[in-house]
Amino acid sequence: MSLARRTIAEAMGTAFLVMAVIGSGIAAQRLSPRDVGLQLLENSVVTGAALMSLILALRPVSASFNPVVTLVERLLSLVTTREMLWSMAGQVVGGIVGAVLANLMFDLHAVSVSVHHRADHGSLLAEAVATAGLVMIVFGSIRAGRTETVAFAVGGYIAAAYWFTSSTSFANPAVTVARVLTDTFAGIAPASAPAFVLMQLIGGGAGLGLVLLVYPGYQVTEGAP
């Protein structure tokens, strides 16, 4: 697999994922200004559907869209260190581009730094839980030999995790960084982002541990979506 193709796929997929997260959040606020629950429903359904579609479309090349997932791939020897670093770079750059485009599509400033502080104890725990679950869903599906179901499992899980976690399940360092750049429904203040990313990494490690516990000794020759 060409490294350039992998990097472009990761950047493109993460950009569209971030556009789905931020854009649907802005649209939800405008369409349902008095109902926060409905806003979250709209945001979660769009995000889950977009993520599922992007994985289905880009999986033949590379479709992790998440540095934690890519790191776990490296720990399982599914990608090389070089592939990991380029994929992560593509994810971060793609996420930033996606945030800028989402802001511009809704006639906002290209960059508007969020003032939405989220790093309370419950939300930080929620990020670890959400990310652990995501890693378990992705690599559990792969180790079970059900790679064709990964897109549906991940999209459904993220849509659900919006509701059962108090943080609304960021579960992705690249998306977290991108969401700093929008002072809208989906935004996160710069001061909250580092703690979120740290808990996502911890959650990713816990998720990998759970996968290895449930599926010990399984040899995987194919990477994450």
mmCIF file of C-alpha atoms in Angstrom:
data_model
loop_
_atom_site.group_PDB
_atom_site.id
_atom_site.type_symbol
_atom_site.label_atom_id
_atom_site.label_comp_id
_atom_site.label_asym_id
_atom_site.label_seq_id
_atom_site.Cartn_x
_atom_site.Cartn_y
_atom_site.Cartn_z
ATOM 1 C CA MET A 1 0.000 0.000 0.000
ATOM 2 C CA SER A 2 1.374 3.403 -1.017
ATOM 3 C CA LEU A 3 2.264 5.549 1.986
ATOM 4 C CA ALA A 4 0.996 8.635 0.163
ATOM 5 C CA ARG A 5 -2.360 6.991 -0.558
ATOM 6 C CA ARG A 6 -2.698 5.889 3.064
ATOM 7 C CA THR A 7 -1.900 9.388 4.351
ATOM 8 C CA ILE A 8 -4.323 11.061 1.927
ATOM 9 C CA ALA A 9 -7.092 8.623 2.843
ATOM 10 C CA GLU A 10 -6.577 9.266 6.548
ATOM 11 C CA ALA A 11 -6.509 13.040 6.039
ATOM 12 C CA MET A 12 -9.567 13.047 3.794
ATOM 13 C CA GLY A 13 -11.575 10.744 6.032
ATOM 14 C CA THR A 14 -10.752 12.686 9.189
ATOM 15 C CA ALA A 15 -11.610 15.966 7.461
ATOM 16 C CA PHE A 16 -15.051 14.725 6.478
ATOM 17 C CA LEU A 17 -15.587 13.189 9.919
ATOM 18 C CA VAL A 18 -14.826 16.523 11.591
ATOM 19 C CA MET A 19 -17.068 18.344 9.120
ATOM 20 C CA ALA A 20 -19.858 15.952 10.063
ATOM 21 C CA VAL A 21 -19.311 16.485 13.798
ATOM 22 C CA ILE A 22 -19.004 20.275 13.699
ATOM 23 C CA GLY A 23 -21.353 20.972 10.810
ATOM 24 C CA SER A 24 -24.204 18.882 12.188
ATOM 25 C CA GLY A 25 -23.701 20.524 15.583
ATOM 26 C CA ILE A 26 -24.054 23.987 14.072
ATOM 27 C CA ALA A 27 -27.065 22.936 12.011
ATOM 28 C CA ALA A 28 -28.685 21.325 15.048
ATOM 29 C CA GLN A 29 -28.298 24.508 17.101
ATOM 30 C CA ARG A 30 -29.905 26.543 14.331
ATOM 31 C CA LEU A 31 -32.699 24.099 13.536
ATOM 32 C CA SER A 32 -33.558 23.188 17.144
ATOM 33 C CA PRO A 33 -32.449 26.205 19.184
ATOM 34 C CA ARG A 34 -34.574 25.437 22.234
ATOM 35 C CA ASP A 35 -34.036 21.687 22.554
ATOM 36 C CA VAL A 36 -30.554 20.546 23.557
ATOM 37 C CA GLY A 37 -31.623 16.903 23.592
ATOM 38 C CA LEU A 38 -32.776 17.119 19.990
ATOM 39 C CA GLN A 39 -29.548 18.895 19.065
ATOM 40 C CA LEU A 40 -27.544 16.009 20.505
ATOM 41 C CA LEU A 41 -29.718 13.461 18.702
ATOM 42 C CA GLU A 42 -29.171 15.207 15.383
ATOM 43 C CA ASN A 43 -25.435 15.510 16.013
ATOM 44 C CA SER A 44 -25.010 11.878 17.063
ATOM 45 C CA VAL A 45 -27.014 10.385 14.192
ATOM 46 C CA VAL A 46 -25.143 12.407 11.558
ATOM 47 C CA THR A 47 -21.753 11.615 13.091
ATOM 48 C CA GLY A 48 -22.440 7.882 13.317
ATOM 49 C CA ALA A 49 -23.780 7.719 9.761
ATOM 50 C CA ALA A 50 -20.880 9.730 8.348
ATOM 51 C CA LEU A 51 -18.298 7.615 10.165
ATOM 52 C CA MET A 52 -19.864 4.400 8.921
ATOM 53 C CA SER A 53 -19.943 5.685 5.338
ATOM 54 C CA LEU A 54 -16.356 6.932 5.435
ATOM 55 C CA ILE A 55 -15.056 3.618 6.754
ATOM 56 C CA LEU A 56 -16.939 1.711 4.068
ATOM 57 C CA ALA A 57 -15.565 3.975 1.334
ATOM 58 C CA LEU A 58 -11.944 4.276 2.447
ATOM 59 C CA ARG A 59 -11.264 1.010 4.221
ATOM 60 C CA PRO A 60 -9.572 -0.602 1.168
ATOM 61 C CA VAL A 61 -6.871 2.081 1.544
ATOM 62 C CA SER A 62 -6.899 3.165 5.202
ATOM 63 C CA ALA A 63 -9.750 4.241 7.440
ATOM 64 C CA SER A 64 -8.664 4.624 11.050
ATOM 65 C CA PHE A 65 -9.215 8.415 11.249
ATOM 66 C CA ASN A 66 -8.010 8.262 14.839
ATOM 67 C CA PRO A 67 -4.465 8.409 16.293
ATOM 68 C CA VAL A 68 -5.403 6.064 19.136
ATOM 69 C CA VAL A 69 -6.603 3.408 16.701
ATOM 70 C CA THR A 70 -3.468 3.902 14.605
ATOM 71 C CA LEU A 71 -1.268 3.588 17.705
ATOM 72 C CA VAL A 72 -2.968 0.327 18.642
ATOM 73 C CA GLU A 73 -2.389 -0.894 15.088
ATOM 74 C CA ARG A 74 1.328 -0.223 15.594
ATOM 75 C CA LEU A 75 1.377 -1.993 18.968
ATOM 76 C CA LEU A 76 -0.178 -5.016 17.270
ATOM 77 C CA SER A 77 2.418 -4.791 14.459
ATOM 78 C CA LEU A 78 -0.274 -4.134 11.853
ATOM 79 C CA VAL A 79 1.504 -1.014 10.551
ATOM 80 C CA THR A 80 5.092 0.192 10.594
ATOM 81 C CA THR A 81 6.288 3.126 12.660
ATOM 82 C CA ARG A 82 6.615 5.188 9.484
ATOM 83 C CA GLU A 83 3.067 4.360 8.425
ATOM 84 C CA MET A 84 1.825 5.209 11.914
ATOM 85 C CA LEU A 85 3.500 8.624 11.972
ATOM 86 C CA TRP A 86 2.331 9.603 8.497
ATOM 87 C CA SER A 87 -1.211 8.408 9.231
ATOM 88 C CA MET A 88 -1.322 10.419 12.459
ATOM 89 C CA ALA A 89 -0.033 13.506 10.665
ATOM 90 C CA GLY A 90 -2.711 13.088 8.026
ATOM 91 C CA GLN A 91 -5.384 12.674 10.676
ATOM 92 C CA VAL A 92 -4.401 15.848 12.553
ATOM 93 C CA VAL A 93 -4.043 17.964 9.412
ATOM 94 C CA GLY A 94 -7.252 16.576 7.963
ATOM 95 C CA GLY A 95 -9.123 17.314 11.174
ATOM 96 C CA ILE A 96 -7.953 20.918 11.190
ATOM 97 C CA VAL A 97 -8.968 21.366 7.550
ATOM 98 C CA GLY A 98 -12.352 19.829 8.334
ATOM 99 C CA ALA A 99 -12.932 22.247 11.214
ATOM 100 C CA VAL A 100 -12.077 25.257 9.052
ATOM 101 C CA LEU A 101 -14.355 24.087 6.228
ATOM 102 C CA ALA A 102 -17.235 23.394 8.616
ATOM 103 C CA ASN A 103 -16.963 26.893 10.079
ATOM 104 C CA LEU A 104 -16.836 28.493 6.634
ATOM 105 C CA MET A 105 -19.792 26.484 5.300
ATOM 106 C CA PHE A 106 -21.969 28.000 8.006
ATOM 107 C CA ASP A 107 -20.696 31.560 7.414
ATOM 108 C CA LEU A 108 -18.549 31.638 10.550
ATOM 109 C CA HIS A 109 -14.938 32.711 10.891
ATOM 110 C CA ALA A 110 -12.547 30.097 9.546
ATOM 111 C CA VAL A 111 -11.164 29.665 13.059
ATOM 112 C CA SER A 112 -13.003 30.585 16.242
ATOM 113 C CA VAL A 113 -11.345 29.122 19.328
ATOM 114 C CA SER A 114 -13.855 27.415 21.590
ATOM 115 C CA VAL A 115 -14.604 28.624 25.111
ATOM 116 C CA HIS A 116 -16.514 25.442 26.022
ATOM 117 C CA HIS A 117 -14.694 23.983 29.040
ATOM 118 C CA ARG A 118 -15.364 20.263 29.364
ATOM 119 C CA ALA A 119 -12.593 18.805 31.565
ATOM 120 C CA ASP A 120 -14.597 17.896 34.671
ATOM 121 C CA HIS A 121 -13.908 14.597 36.413
ATOM 122 C CA GLY A 122 -16.921 12.810 34.972
ATOM 123 C CA SER A 123 -16.148 13.840 31.400
ATOM 124 C CA LEU A 124 -12.515 12.793 31.704
ATOM 125 C CA LEU A 125 -13.546 9.364 32.953
ATOM 126 C CA ALA A 126 -16.080 9.220 30.135
ATOM 127 C CA GLU A 127 -13.360 9.830 27.549
ATOM 128 C CA ALA A 128 -11.333 6.898 28.846
ATOM 129 C CA VAL A 129 -14.417 4.669 28.830
ATOM 130 C CA ALA A 130 -15.517 5.801 25.363
ATOM 131 C CA THR A 131 -12.084 5.254 23.836
ATOM 132 C CA ALA A 132 -11.632 1.876 25.499
ATOM 133 C CA GLY A 133 -14.956 0.806 24.060
ATOM 134 C CA LEU A 134 -14.048 2.059 20.606
ATOM 135 C CA VAL A 135 -10.759 0.133 20.559
ATOM 136 C CA MET A 136 -12.563 -2.965 21.808
ATOM 137 C CA ILE A 137 -15.212 -2.641 19.068
ATOM 138 C CA VAL A 138 -12.680 -2.111 16.267
ATOM 139 C CA PHE A 139 -10.105 -4.743 17.155
ATOM 140 C CA GLY A 140 -12.550 -7.165 18.711
ATOM 141 C CA SER A 141 -14.447 -7.231 15.419
ATOM 142 C CA ILE A 142 -11.224 -7.737 13.481
ATOM 143 C CA ARG A 143 -9.955 -10.512 15.760
ATOM 144 C CA ALA A 144 -13.342 -12.207 15.548
ATOM 145 C CA GLY A 145 -12.872 -12.329 11.779
ATOM 146 C CA ARG A 146 -15.816 -10.025 11.110
ATOM 147 C CA THR A 147 -14.010 -7.246 9.289
ATOM 148 C CA GLU A 148 -17.017 -6.620 7.043
ATOM 149 C CA THR A 149 -19.025 -5.446 10.061
ATOM 150 C CA VAL A 150 -16.473 -2.968 11.461
ATOM 151 C CA ALA A 151 -17.962 0.108 9.764
ATOM 152 C CA PHE A 152 -21.450 -0.609 11.091
ATOM 153 C CA ALA A 153 -20.179 -1.512 14.560
ATOM 154 C CA VAL A 154 -18.044 1.630 14.868
ATOM 155 C CA GLY A 155 -20.708 3.987 13.495
ATOM 156 C CA GLY A 156 -23.343 2.520 15.778
ATOM 157 C CA TYR A 157 -21.061 2.578 18.799
ATOM 158 C CA ILE A 158 -20.058 6.226 18.367
ATOM 159 C CA ALA A 159 -23.682 7.295 17.870
ATOM 160 C CA ALA A 160 -24.621 5.431 21.056
ATOM 161 C CA ALA A 161 -21.619 6.679 23.031
ATOM 162 C CA TYR A 162 -22.770 10.263 22.461
ATOM 163 C CA TRP A 163 -25.576 9.377 24.842
ATOM 164 C CA PHE A 164 -24.114 7.033 27.437
ATOM 165 C CA THR A 165 -20.995 9.108 28.145
ATOM 166 C CA SER A 166 -21.081 12.503 29.821
ATOM 167 C CA SER A 167 -18.378 13.806 27.464
ATOM 168 C CA THR A 168 -20.423 12.899 24.343
ATOM 169 C CA SER A 169 -17.594 10.578 23.316
ATOM 170 C CA PHE A 170 -14.848 12.520 21.556
ATOM 171 C CA ALA A 171 -12.662 9.351 21.752
ATOM 172 C CA ASN A 172 -10.228 10.724 19.154
ATOM 173 C CA PRO A 173 -7.204 13.021 19.686
ATOM 174 C CA ALA A 174 -7.220 14.371 16.108
ATOM 175 C CA VAL A 175 -10.899 15.272 16.317
ATOM 176 C CA THR A 176 -10.363 16.777 19.766
ATOM 177 C CA VAL A 177 -7.647 19.089 18.428
ATOM 178 C CA ALA A 178 -9.858 20.092 15.511
ATOM 179 C CA ARG A 179 -12.819 20.861 17.774
ATOM 180 C CA VAL A 180 -10.724 23.447 19.615
ATOM 181 C CA LEU A 181 -11.027 25.563 16.456
ATOM 182 C CA THR A 182 -14.795 26.035 16.534
ATOM 183 C CA ASP A 183 -16.711 27.986 19.164
ATOM 184 C CA THR A 184 -19.918 26.112 18.428
ATOM 185 C CA PHE A 185 -21.951 23.187 19.776
ATOM 186 C CA ALA A 186 -19.117 20.696 19.180
ATOM 187 C CA GLY A 187 -16.248 22.860 20.413
ATOM 188 C CA ILE A 188 -13.854 22.261 23.284
ATOM 189 C CA ALA A 189 -11.729 24.899 25.005
ATOM 190 C CA PRO A 190 -7.943 24.635 24.503
ATOM 191 C CA ALA A 191 -7.450 24.221 28.252
ATOM 192 C CA SER A 192 -9.656 21.104 28.251
ATOM 193 C CA ALA A 193 -8.160 19.404 25.197
ATOM 194 C CA PRO A 194 -4.874 18.049 26.683
ATOM 195 C CA ALA A 195 -6.665 16.237 29.502
ATOM 196 C CA PHE A 196 -9.132 14.774 27.017
ATOM 197 C CA VAL A 197 -6.297 13.494 24.823
ATOM 198 C CA LEU A 198 -4.493 11.989 27.824
ATOM 199 C CA MET A 199 -7.612 10.110 28.914
ATOM 200 C CA GLN A 200 -8.188 8.922 25.354
ATOM 201 C CA LEU A 201 -4.687 7.431 25.323
ATOM 202 C CA ILE A 202 -5.298 5.764 28.682
ATOM 203 C CA GLY A 203 -8.619 4.446 27.427
ATOM 204 C CA GLY A 204 -6.990 3.155 24.267
ATOM 205 C CA GLY A 205 -4.492 1.201 26.354
ATOM 206 C CA ALA A 206 -7.289 -0.229 28.466
ATOM 207 C CA GLY A 207 -9.231 -1.174 25.350
ATOM 208 C CA LEU A 208 -6.214 -2.968 23.907
ATOM 209 C CA GLY A 209 -5.826 -4.863 27.167
ATOM 210 C CA LEU A 210 -9.462 -5.973 26.993
ATOM 211 C CA VAL A 211 -9.066 -7.126 23.394
ATOM 212 C CA LEU A 212 -5.974 -9.171 24.236
ATOM 213 C CA LEU A 213 -7.763 -10.643 27.247
ATOM 214 C CA VAL A 214 -10.818 -11.723 25.288
ATOM 215 C CA TYR A 215 -8.963 -12.726 22.106
ATOM 216 C CA PRO A 216 -5.554 -14.020 23.277
ATOM 217 C CA GLY A 217 -3.154 -15.411 20.722
ATOM 218 C CA TYR A 218 -5.135 -14.370 17.673
ATOM 219 C CA GLN A 219 -2.972 -13.480 14.699
ATOM 220 C CA VAL A 220 -4.285 -10.518 12.735
ATOM 221 C CA THR A 221 -2.895 -9.847 9.283
ATOM 222 C CA GLU A 222 -5.268 -7.010 8.377
ATOM 223 C CA GLY A 223 -5.257 -3.586 9.980
ATOM 224 C CA ALA A 224 -8.017 -1.482 11.432
ATOM 225 C CA PRO A 225 -10.713 -0.094 9.136
#
